[in-house]
């Protein structure tokens, strides 16, 4: 009877986490899709090739925002894999994080429209940077709360937890520096935002693969021991 109750509780925990992940994946998908909808060539353009090339700010904004959303999604996926279960407060934090993610297409559109408009360019770049900083800060808060609330699996490797925490920290500092830079050289700041997104994408993916390799080796060792 006790075993049945334990299994029932485990199933409930898994369902709570699974629903949070499914909702989040939907938001990430919609946000990424909305980015490309904003790219358009002015109707009635006589020189289509020139009109397409002239939309380069939209392509740049799309690239940076999609890379950032992808990086946040990847980090969010890694974090949820470490969770044993969720809590109501974690779900609330996740909702706020998704609120920030869903907002990203708006500053991306402003960046594309005003990137060559003098003072408006600085305003658009600053708003864009603040949006990215807020999203990354909420992701970091989401992870730190999961650790402090004891929501991380007991079998999670402590070194992996520390590595993930360290990986999430530099981006916050980088966004702060680039927001200031954007007041003087907006395009350089936007390129810097892309660099941060790539930083998030590459190391987290590598860490995830390394963890899977360690798990596979551990299972292999257990099988040898049983044999």
Coordinates of N, CA and C in Angstrom, one line a residue:
X1 N 0.8 -1.2 0.0 CA 0.0 0.0 0.0 C 0.9 1.3 0.0
X2 N 1.9 1.2 0.8 CA 2.8 2.3 0.9 C 3.5 2.6 -0.4
X3 N 3.9 1.5 -1.1 CA 4.5 1.6 -2.4 C 3.6 2.2 -3.4
X4 N 2.3 1.8 -3.4 CA 1.3 2.4 -4.3 C 1.2 3.9 -4.0
X5 N 1.2 4.3 -2.8 CA 1.0 5.7 -2.4 C 2.2 6.5 -2.9
X6 N 3.4 5.9 -2.7 CA 4.6 6.6 -3.2 C 4.6 6.8 -4.7
X7 N 4.2 5.7 -5.4 CA 4.1 5.8 -6.9 C 3.1 6.8 -7.3
X8 N 2.0 6.9 -6.6 CA 1.0 7.9 -6.9 C 1.5 9.3 -6.8
X9 N 2.2 9.6 -5.6 CA 2.8 10.9 -5.4 C 3.8 11.2 -6.5
X10 N 4.6 10.3 -6.9 CA 5.6 10.5 -7.9 C 4.9 10.9 -9.2
X11 N 3.9 10.2 -9.6 CA 3.1 10.5 -10.8 C 2.6 11.9 -10.8
X12 N 2.0 12.3 -9.6 CA 1.5 13.6 -9.5 C 2.6 14.7 -9.7
X13 N 3.8 14.5 -9.1 CA 4.9 15.4 -9.3 C 5.3 15.5 -10.7
X14 N 5.3 14.4 -11.4 CA 5.8 14.4 -12.8 C 4.7 15.1 -13.7
X15 N 3.5 14.9 -13.4 CA 2.4 15.6 -14.1 C 2.5 17.1 -14.0
X16 N 2.7 17.5 -12.7 CA 2.8 19.0 -12.5 C 4.0 19.6 -13.3
X17 N 5.1 18.9 -13.3 CA 6.3 19.4 -14.0 C 6.0 19.3 -15.5
X18 N 5.4 18.2 -16.0 CA 5.2 18.1 -17.4 C 4.3 19.1 -17.9
X19 N 3.2 19.5 -17.2 CA 2.3 20.6 -17.6 C 3.0 21.9 -17.7
X20 N 3.9 22.2 -16.7 CA 4.6 23.4 -16.8 C 5.6 23.5 -18.0
X21 N 6.2 22.4 -18.3 CA 7.1 22.3 -19.4 C 6.3 22.4 -20.7
X22 N 5.2 21.8 -20.8 CA 4.3 21.9 -22.0 C 3.9 23.3 -22.3
X23 N 3.4 24.0 -21.2 CA 3.0 25.3 -21.4 C 4.1 26.2 -21.8
X24 N 5.3 26.0 -21.2 CA 6.4 26.9 -21.5 C 6.9 26.6 -23.0
X25 N 6.9 25.4 -23.4 CA 7.3 25.1 -24.8 C 6.4 25.8 -25.8
X26 N 5.1 25.8 -25.4 CA 4.1 26.5 -26.3 C 4.4 28.0 -26.4
X27 N 4.8 28.6 -25.3 CA 5.1 30.1 -25.3 C 6.4 30.3 -26.1
X28 N 7.4 29.5 -25.9 CA 8.6 29.6 -26.7 C 8.3 29.5 -28.2
X29 N 7.5 28.6 -28.5 CA 7.2 28.3 -30.0 C 6.5 29.5 -30.6
X30 N 5.5 30.1 -29.8 CA 4.7 31.2 -30.3 C 5.6 32.4 -30.5
X31 N 6.4 32.7 -29.4 CA 7.3 33.8 -29.4 C 8.3 33.8 -30.6
X32 N 8.9 32.6 -30.9 CA 9.8 32.4 -32.0 C 9.1 32.6 -33.3
X33 N 7.8 32.2 -33.4 CA 7.1 32.3 -34.7 C 6.7 33.8 -34.9
X34 N 6.3 34.5 -33.9 CA 6.0 35.9 -34.1 C 7.1 36.8 -34.6
X35 N 8.3 36.4 -34.3 CA 9.5 37.1 -34.8 C 9.5 37.2 -36.3
X36 N 9.3 36.1 -37.0 CA 9.4 36.1 -38.4 C 8.2 36.8 -39.1
X37 N 7.1 36.8 -38.4 CA 5.9 37.5 -38.9 C 6.1 39.0 -39.1
X38 N 7.0 39.6 -38.3 CA 7.3 41.0 -38.3 C 8.1 41.4 -39.5
X39 N 8.8 40.4 -40.2 CA 9.6 40.7 -41.3 C 8.8 40.8 -42.6
X40 N 8.8 42.0 -43.2 CA 8.0 42.2 -44.4 C 8.7 43.2 -45.3
X41 N 8.4 43.1 -46.6 CA 8.9 44.0 -47.6 C 7.8 45.0 -47.9
X42 N 8.1 46.3 -48.0 CA 7.0 47.3 -48.2 C 6.3 47.0 -49.5
X43 N 5.0 47.0 -49.5 CA 4.3 46.7 -50.7 C 4.5 47.7 -51.8
X44 N 4.5 47.2 -53.1 CA 4.7 48.1 -54.2 C 6.1 48.5 -54.5
X45 N 7.1 47.8 -53.9 CA 8.5 48.1 -54.1 C 8.9 47.8 -55.6
X46 N 9.5 48.8 -56.2 CA 9.8 48.6 -57.6 C 11.1 47.7 -57.8
X47 N 12.0 47.9 -56.9 CA 13.2 47.1 -56.9 C 13.2 46.1 -55.8
X48 N 12.7 44.9 -56.0 CA 12.4 44.0 -55.0 C 13.7 43.6 -54.3
X49 N 14.8 43.3 -55.0 CA 16.1 42.9 -54.4 C 16.6 44.0 -53.4
X50 N 16.5 45.3 -53.9 CA 16.9 46.4 -53.0 C 16.0 46.4 -51.8
X51 N 14.7 46.2 -51.9 CA 13.8 46.3 -50.8 C 14.1 45.2 -49.8
X52 N 14.4 44.0 -50.3 CA 14.8 42.9 -49.5 C 16.0 43.1 -48.7
X53 N 17.1 43.7 -49.3 CA 18.3 44.0 -48.7 C 18.1 45.1 -47.6
X54 N 17.2 46.0 -47.9 CA 17.0 47.1 -47.0 C 16.4 46.7 -45.7
X55 N 15.9 45.5 -45.6 CA 15.3 45.0 -44.4 C 16.3 44.3 -43.5
X56 N 17.6 44.6 -43.7 CA 18.6 43.9 -42.9 C 18.4 44.1 -41.4
X57 N 17.9 45.3 -40.9 CA 17.7 45.4 -39.4 C 16.7 44.4 -38.9
X58 N 15.7 44.1 -39.7 CA 14.7 43.1 -39.3 C 15.4 41.7 -39.2
X59 N 16.3 41.4 -40.2 CA 17.0 40.1 -40.1 C 17.9 40.0 -38.9
X60 N 18.5 41.1 -38.6 CA 19.4 41.1 -37.5 C 18.6 41.0 -36.2
X61 N 17.5 41.7 -36.0 CA 16.7 41.5 -34.9 C 16.2 40.2 -34.7
X62 N 15.7 39.6 -35.9 CA 15.2 38.2 -35.8 C 16.3 37.2 -35.4
X63 N 17.5 37.4 -35.9 CA 18.5 36.4 -35.6 C 18.9 36.5 -34.1
X64 N 19.0 37.7 -33.6 CA 19.4 37.9 -32.2 C 18.3 37.4 -31.3
X65 N 17.1 37.8 -31.5 CA 15.9 37.4 -30.7 C 15.7 35.9 -30.7
X66 N 15.8 35.3 -31.9 CA 15.5 33.9 -32.1 C 16.6 33.1 -31.3
X67 N 17.9 33.5 -31.5 CA 19.0 32.9 -30.8 C 18.8 33.0 -29.3
X68 N 18.3 34.2 -28.8 CA 18.1 34.4 -27.4 C 17.0 33.5 -26.9
X69 N 15.9 33.5 -27.6 CA 14.8 32.6 -27.2 C 15.2 31.2 -27.2
X70 N 16.0 30.8 -28.2 CA 16.5 29.4 -28.2 C 17.4 29.1 -27.1
X71 N 18.2 30.0 -26.7 CA 19.1 29.8 -25.6 C 18.4 29.7 -24.3
X72 N 17.4 30.6 -24.1 CA 16.5 30.5 -22.9 C 15.8 29.2 -22.8
X73 N 15.2 28.8 -24.0 CA 14.5 27.5 -24.0 C 15.4 26.3 -23.7
X74 N 16.7 26.4 -24.2 CA 17.6 25.3 -23.9 C 18.0 25.3 -22.4
X75 N 18.2 26.4 -21.9 CA 18.6 26.5 -20.4 C 17.4 26.1 -19.6
X76 N 16.2 26.5 -20.0 CA 14.9 26.1 -19.3 C 14.8 24.6 -19.3
X77 N 15.1 24.0 -20.5 CA 14.9 22.5 -20.6 C 15.9 21.8 -19.7
X78 N 17.1 22.3 -19.7 CA 18.1 21.7 -18.8 C 17.7 21.8 -17.3
X79 N 17.2 23.0 -16.9 CA 16.8 23.2 -15.6 C 15.7 22.2 -15.2
X80 N 14.7 22.1 -16.0 CA 13.5 21.3 -15.7 C 13.9 19.8 -15.6
X81 N 15.0 19.4 -16.3 CA 15.4 18.0 -16.2 C 16.0 17.7 -14.9
X82 N 16.5 18.8 -14.2 CA 17.1 18.6 -12.9 C 16.0 18.6 -11.8
X83 N 14.8 19.0 -12.1 CA 13.7 19.1 -11.1 C 13.1 17.8 -10.7
X84 N 13.0 17.6 -9.5 CA 12.2 16.4 -9.0 C 10.7 16.6 -9.0
X85 N 10.3 17.8 -8.7 CA 8.9 18.2 -8.8 C 8.9 19.8 -8.8
X86 N 7.7 20.3 -9.0 CA 7.5 21.7 -9.0 C 6.8 22.2 -7.8
X87 N 6.6 23.4 -7.6 CA 5.8 24.0 -6.5 C 5.0 25.1 -7.1
X88 N 4.0 25.6 -6.3 CA 3.2 26.7 -6.8 C 4.0 27.9 -7.1
X89 N 4.9 28.2 -6.2 CA 5.8 29.4 -6.4 C 6.7 29.3 -7.6
X90 N 7.2 28.1 -7.8 CA 8.0 27.9 -9.0 C 7.2 28.1 -10.3
X91 N 5.9 27.6 -10.3 CA 5.1 27.8 -11.4 C 4.7 29.3 -11.6
X92 N 4.6 30.0 -10.5 CA 4.3 31.4 -10.7 C 5.5 32.1 -11.3
X93 N 6.7 31.8 -10.8 CA 7.9 32.3 -11.4 C 8.1 32.0 -12.9
X94 N 7.7 30.8 -13.2 CA 7.7 30.3 -14.6 C 6.7 31.1 -15.5
X95 N 5.6 31.5 -14.9 CA 4.6 32.3 -15.6 C 5.2 33.7 -15.9
X96 N 5.9 34.3 -14.9 CA 6.5 35.6 -15.1 C 7.6 35.5 -16.2
X97 N 8.4 34.4 -16.1 CA 9.4 34.2 -17.1 C 8.8 34.1 -18.5
X98 N 7.7 33.4 -18.6 CA 7.1 33.2 -19.9 C 6.5 34.6 -20.4
X99 N 6.0 35.4 -19.4 CA 5.6 36.7 -19.8 C 6.7 37.5 -20.4
X100 N 7.9 37.4 -19.9 CA 9.0 38.2 -20.5 C 9.4 37.6 -21.9
X101 N 9.3 36.3 -22.0 CA 9.6 35.6 -23.3 C 8.6 36.1 -24.4
X102 N 7.4 36.1 -24.0 CA 6.3 36.4 -25.0 C 6.4 37.9 -25.4
X103 N 7.0 38.7 -24.5 CA 7.1 40.2 -24.8 C 8.2 40.5 -25.8
X104 N 9.2 39.6 -26.0 CA 10.4 39.8 -26.8 C 10.1 40.3 -28.3
X105 N 9.0 39.7 -28.9 CA 8.8 40.2 -30.3 C 8.5 41.7 -30.4
X106 N 8.0 42.3 -29.4 CA 7.7 43.8 -29.4 C 9.0 44.6 -29.5
X107 N 9.9 44.5 -28.6 CA 11.2 45.2 -28.7 C 12.0 44.9 -29.9
X108 N 11.8 43.6 -30.4 CA 12.5 43.2 -31.6 C 12.0 44.0 -32.8
X109 N 10.6 44.2 -32.8 CA 10.0 45.0 -33.9 C 10.5 46.5 -33.8
X110 N 10.6 47.0 -32.6 CA 11.0 48.4 -32.5 C 12.5 48.6 -32.9
X111 N 13.3 47.6 -32.6 CA 14.7 47.6 -33.0 C 14.8 47.6 -34.5
X112 N 14.0 46.8 -35.2 CA 14.1 46.7 -36.6 C 13.6 48.0 -37.3
X113 N 12.6 48.7 -36.7 CA 12.0 49.9 -37.3 C 12.9 51.1 -37.0
X114 N 13.6 51.2 -35.9 CA 14.2 52.4 -35.5 C 15.7 52.3 -35.4
X115 N 16.3 51.2 -35.9 CA 17.8 51.0 -35.8 C 18.6 52.1 -36.5
X116 N 18.0 52.8 -37.5 CA 18.7 53.8 -38.2 C 18.1 55.2 -38.0
X117 N 17.5 55.4 -36.9 CA 16.7 56.7 -36.7 C 17.3 57.5 -35.6
X118 N 18.6 57.7 -35.5 CA 19.2 58.6 -34.5 C 18.9 58.2 -33.1
X119 N 18.3 59.2 -32.3 CA 18.0 59.0 -30.9 C 17.0 57.9 -30.7
X120 N 16.1 57.7 -31.7 CA 15.1 56.6 -31.5 C 15.8 55.3 -31.6
X121 N 16.9 55.2 -32.3 CA 17.7 54.0 -32.3 C 18.2 53.6 -30.9
X122 N 18.7 54.6 -30.2 CA 19.2 54.4 -28.8 C 18.1 53.9 -27.9
X123 N 16.9 54.5 -28.1 CA 15.8 54.1 -27.2 C 15.4 52.7 -27.5
X124 N 15.3 52.4 -28.8 CA 14.9 51.0 -29.2 C 15.9 50.0 -28.7
X125 N 17.2 50.3 -28.9 CA 18.2 49.4 -28.4 C 18.2 49.2 -26.9
X126 N 18.0 50.3 -26.2 CA 18.0 50.2 -24.7 C 16.8 49.4 -24.3
X127 N 15.6 49.6 -24.8 CA 14.5 48.8 -24.5 C 14.7 47.3 -24.8
X128 N 15.3 47.1 -25.9 CA 15.6 45.7 -26.3 C 16.5 45.1 -25.3
X129 N 17.6 45.8 -25.0 CA 18.5 45.2 -24.0 C 17.9 45.0 -22.6
X130 N 17.1 45.9 -22.2 CA 16.4 45.7 -20.9 C 15.5 44.5 -20.9
X131 N 14.8 44.3 -22.1 CA 14.0 43.1 -22.2 C 14.8 41.8 -22.1
X132 N 15.9 41.8 -22.8 CA 16.8 40.6 -22.7 C 17.3 40.4 -21.3
X133 N 17.7 41.5 -20.6 CA 18.2 41.4 -19.3 C 17.2 40.8 -18.3
X134 N 16.0 41.4 -18.5 CA 14.9 40.9 -17.6 C 14.6 39.4 -17.8
X135 N 14.6 39.0 -19.1 CA 14.3 37.6 -19.3 C 15.4 36.7 -18.7
X136 N 16.6 37.1 -18.9 CA 17.7 36.3 -18.4 C 17.7 36.3 -16.8
X137 N 17.4 37.4 -16.2 CA 17.4 37.5 -14.8 C 16.3 36.7 -14.2
X138 N 15.1 36.6 -14.9 CA 14.0 35.8 -14.4 C 14.4 34.3 -14.5
X139 N 15.1 33.9 -15.6 CA 15.6 32.5 -15.7 C 16.5 32.2 -14.6
X140 N 17.4 33.1 -14.3 CA 18.4 32.8 -13.2 C 17.6 32.7 -11.8
X141 N 16.7 33.6 -11.6 CA 15.8 33.5 -10.4 C 15.1 32.2 -10.3
X142 N 14.5 31.8 -11.5 CA 13.8 30.5 -11.6 C 14.7 29.4 -11.1
X143 N 15.9 29.3 -11.6 CA 16.8 28.3 -11.2 C 17.3 28.4 -9.7
X144 N 17.6 29.6 -9.3 CA 18.0 29.7 -7.9 C 16.9 29.4 -6.9
X145 N 15.7 29.7 -7.3 CA 14.6 29.4 -6.4 C 14.4 27.8 -6.3
X146 N 14.6 27.2 -7.5 CA 14.4 25.7 -7.5 C 15.5 25.1 -6.6
X147 N 16.7 25.6 -6.5 CA 17.7 25.1 -5.7 C 17.4 25.4 -4.2
X148 N 17.1 26.6 -3.9 CA 16.8 27.0 -2.5 C 15.5 26.3 -1.9
X149 N 14.6 26.0 -2.8 CA 13.3 25.4 -2.3 C 13.5 23.8 -2.3
X150 N 14.6 23.3 -2.6 CA 14.8 21.9 -2.6 C 14.0 21.1 -3.6
X151 N 13.9 21.7 -4.8 CA 13.1 21.1 -5.9 C 14.0 20.3 -6.8
X152 N 15.3 20.4 -6.7 CA 16.2 19.7 -7.5 C 16.3 18.2 -7.1
X153 N 16.4 17.3 -8.0 CA 16.5 15.9 -7.7 C 17.6 15.6 -6.8
X154 N 17.4 14.6 -5.9 CA 18.4 14.2 -5.0 C 19.6 13.6 -5.6
X155 N 19.4 13.0 -6.8 CA 20.5 12.3 -7.5 C 21.3 13.2 -8.5
X156 N 20.9 14.5 -8.5 CA 21.6 15.5 -9.3 C 23.0 15.7 -8.9
X157 N 23.9 15.7 -9.8 CA 25.3 15.9 -9.5 C 25.6 17.3 -9.0
X158 N 26.2 17.5 -7.8 CA 26.4 18.8 -7.3 C 27.2 19.7 -8.2
X159 N 28.2 19.1 -8.8 CA 29.1 19.9 -9.7 C 28.3 20.4 -10.9
X160 N 27.4 19.6 -11.4 CA 26.5 20.0 -12.6 C 25.6 21.2 -12.2
X161 N 25.1 21.1 -11.0 CA 24.3 22.2 -10.5 C 25.1 23.5 -10.4
X162 N 26.3 23.4 -9.9 CA 27.1 24.6 -9.8 C 27.6 25.1 -11.1
X163 N 27.9 24.2 -12.1 CA 28.2 24.6 -13.4 C 27.1 25.4 -14.1
X164 N 25.9 24.9 -14.0 CA 24.7 25.6 -14.6 C 24.5 26.9 -14.0
X165 N 24.7 27.0 -12.6 CA 24.5 28.3 -12.0 C 25.6 29.3 -12.5
X166 N 26.8 28.9 -12.6 CA 27.9 29.7 -13.1 C 27.6 30.1 -14.6
X167 N 27.1 29.3 -15.4 CA 26.8 29.6 -16.8 C 25.8 30.7 -16.9
X168 N 24.8 30.7 -16.0 CA 23.7 31.7 -16.1 C 24.1 33.1 -15.7
X169 N 25.2 33.2 -14.9 CA 25.6 34.4 -14.2 C 26.2 35.4 -15.2
X170 N 27.2 35.1 -16.0 CA 27.9 36.1 -16.8 C 27.0 36.8 -17.8
X171 N 25.9 36.2 -18.3 CA 25.0 36.9 -19.2 C 24.4 38.1 -18.6
X172 N 24.1 38.0 -17.3 CA 23.5 39.2 -16.6 C 24.4 40.4 -16.6
X173 N 25.7 40.1 -16.3 CA 26.7 41.2 -16.3 C 26.9 41.7 -17.7
X174 N 26.9 40.8 -18.7 CA 27.1 41.2 -20.1 C 26.0 42.1 -20.6
X175 N 24.8 41.7 -20.3 CA 23.6 42.6 -20.7 C 23.7 44.0 -20.1
X176 N 24.1 44.0 -18.8 CA 24.2 45.4 -18.2 C 25.3 46.2 -18.9
X177 N 26.4 45.6 -19.2 CA 27.5 46.4 -19.9 C 27.0 46.8 -21.3
X178 N 26.3 45.9 -22.1 CA 25.9 46.2 -23.4 C 24.8 47.2 -23.5
X179 N 23.9 47.3 -22.4 CA 22.9 48.3 -22.4 C 23.5 49.7 -22.3
X180 N 24.6 49.8 -21.6 CA 25.3 51.1 -21.5 C 26.0 51.4 -22.8
X181 N 26.6 50.4 -23.4 CA 27.2 50.6 -24.7 C 26.2 51.0 -25.8
X182 N 25.0 50.4 -25.7 CA 24.0 50.7 -26.7 C 23.6 52.2 -26.7
X183 N 23.9 52.9 -25.6 CA 23.6 54.4 -25.6 C 24.5 55.1 -26.5
X184 N 25.7 54.5 -26.9 CA 26.7 55.2 -27.7 C 26.8 54.5 -29.1
X185 N 26.9 53.2 -29.1 CA 27.1 52.4 -30.3 C 26.0 51.3 -30.4
X186 N 24.8 51.7 -30.8 CA 23.7 50.7 -30.7 C 23.9 49.4 -31.5
X187 N 24.5 49.5 -32.7 CA 24.7 48.2 -33.4 C 25.7 47.3 -32.8
X188 N 26.7 47.9 -32.2 CA 27.7 47.0 -31.4 C 27.0 46.3 -30.3
X189 N 26.1 47.0 -29.6 CA 25.4 46.4 -28.5 C 24.5 45.2 -29.0
X190 N 23.9 45.4 -30.1 CA 23.0 44.3 -30.7 C 23.9 43.1 -31.0
X191 N 25.0 43.3 -31.6 CA 25.9 42.2 -31.9 C 26.4 41.5 -30.7
X192 N 26.6 42.3 -29.6 CA 27.0 41.7 -28.3 C 25.9 40.9 -27.8
X193 N 24.6 41.3 -28.0 CA 23.5 40.5 -27.5 C 23.5 39.1 -28.2
X194 N 23.8 39.1 -29.5 CA 23.9 37.9 -30.2 C 25.0 37.0 -29.7
X195 N 26.2 37.6 -29.3 CA 27.3 36.8 -28.7 C 26.9 36.2 -27.4
X196 N 26.1 36.9 -26.6 CA 25.7 36.3 -25.3 C 24.7 35.1 -25.6
X197 N 23.9 35.3 -26.6 CA 22.9 34.2 -26.9 C 23.7 32.9 -27.3
X198 N 24.8 33.1 -28.2 CA 25.6 32.0 -28.6 C 26.4 31.4 -27.4
X199 N 26.8 32.2 -26.5 CA 27.4 31.7 -25.3 C 26.5 30.8 -24.5
X200 N 25.3 31.2 -24.4 CA 24.3 30.4 -23.7 C 24.1 29.1 -24.4
X201 N 24.0 29.2 -25.8 CA 23.6 28.0 -26.5 C 24.7 26.9 -26.5
X202 N 25.9 27.3 -26.7 CA 27.0 26.3 -26.9 C 27.4 25.6 -25.6
X203 N 27.7 26.3 -24.5 CA 28.1 25.6 -23.2 C 27.0 24.8 -22.6
X204 N 25.8 25.3 -22.6 CA 24.7 24.5 -22.0 C 24.5 23.2 -22.8
X205 N 24.5 23.3 -24.1 CA 24.4 22.1 -24.9 C 25.5 21.1 -24.6
X206 N 26.7 21.6 -24.5 CA 27.8 20.7 -24.2 C 27.7 20.1 -22.8
X207 N 27.3 20.9 -21.8 CA 27.1 20.4 -20.5 C 26.1 19.3 -20.4
X208 N 25.0 19.5 -21.2 CA 23.9 18.5 -21.2 C 24.4 17.2 -21.8
X209 N 25.2 17.2 -22.9 CA 25.7 16.0 -23.5 C 26.7 15.3 -22.6
X210 N 27.5 16.1 -21.9 CA 28.5 15.5 -20.9 C 27.7 14.8 -19.8
X211 N 26.6 15.4 -19.3 CA 25.9 14.8 -18.3 C 25.3 13.5 -18.7
X212 N 24.8 13.4 -19.9 CA 24.2 12.2 -20.5 C 25.2 11.1 -20.6
X213 N 26.4 11.5 -21.0 CA 27.5 10.5 -21.1 C 27.9 9.9 -19.8
X214 N 27.9 10.8 -18.8 CA 28.2 10.3 -17.4 C 27.1 9.4 -16.9
X215 N 25.9 9.7 -17.2 CA 24.8 8.9 -16.8 C 24.8 7.5 -17.5
X216 N 25.1 7.5 -18.8 CA 25.3 6.3 -19.6 C 26.4 5.4 -19.0
X217 N 27.5 6.1 -18.7 CA 28.6 5.3 -18.1 C 28.3 4.7 -16.7
X218 N 27.5 5.5 -16.0 CA 27.1 5.1 -14.6 C 26.2 3.8 -14.8
X219 N 25.2 3.9 -15.7 CA 24.3 2.8 -15.9 C 25.1 1.5 -16.4
X220 N 26.1 1.8 -17.3 CA 26.9 0.7 -17.8 C 27.7 0.0 -16.7
X221 N 28.2 0.9 -15.8 CA 28.9 0.4 -14.6 C 28.1 -0.4 -13.7
X222 N 26.8 0.0 -13.5 CA 25.9 -0.7 -12.6 C 25.6 -2.1 -13.3
X223 N 25.4 -2.1 -14.6 CA 25.1 -3.3 -15.3 C 26.3 -4.3 -15.1
X224 N 27.5 -3.8 -15.2 CA 28.6 -4.7 -15.1 C 28.7 -5.2 -13.7
X225 N 28.4 -4.4 -12.7 CA 28.4 -4.8 -11.3 C 27.4 -5.9 -11.1
X226 N 26.2 -5.7 -11.7 CA 25.1 -6.7 -11.5 C 25.5 -8.0 -12.2
X227 N 26.3 -7.9 -13.3 CA 26.7 -9.1 -14.0 C 27.7 -9.9 -13.3

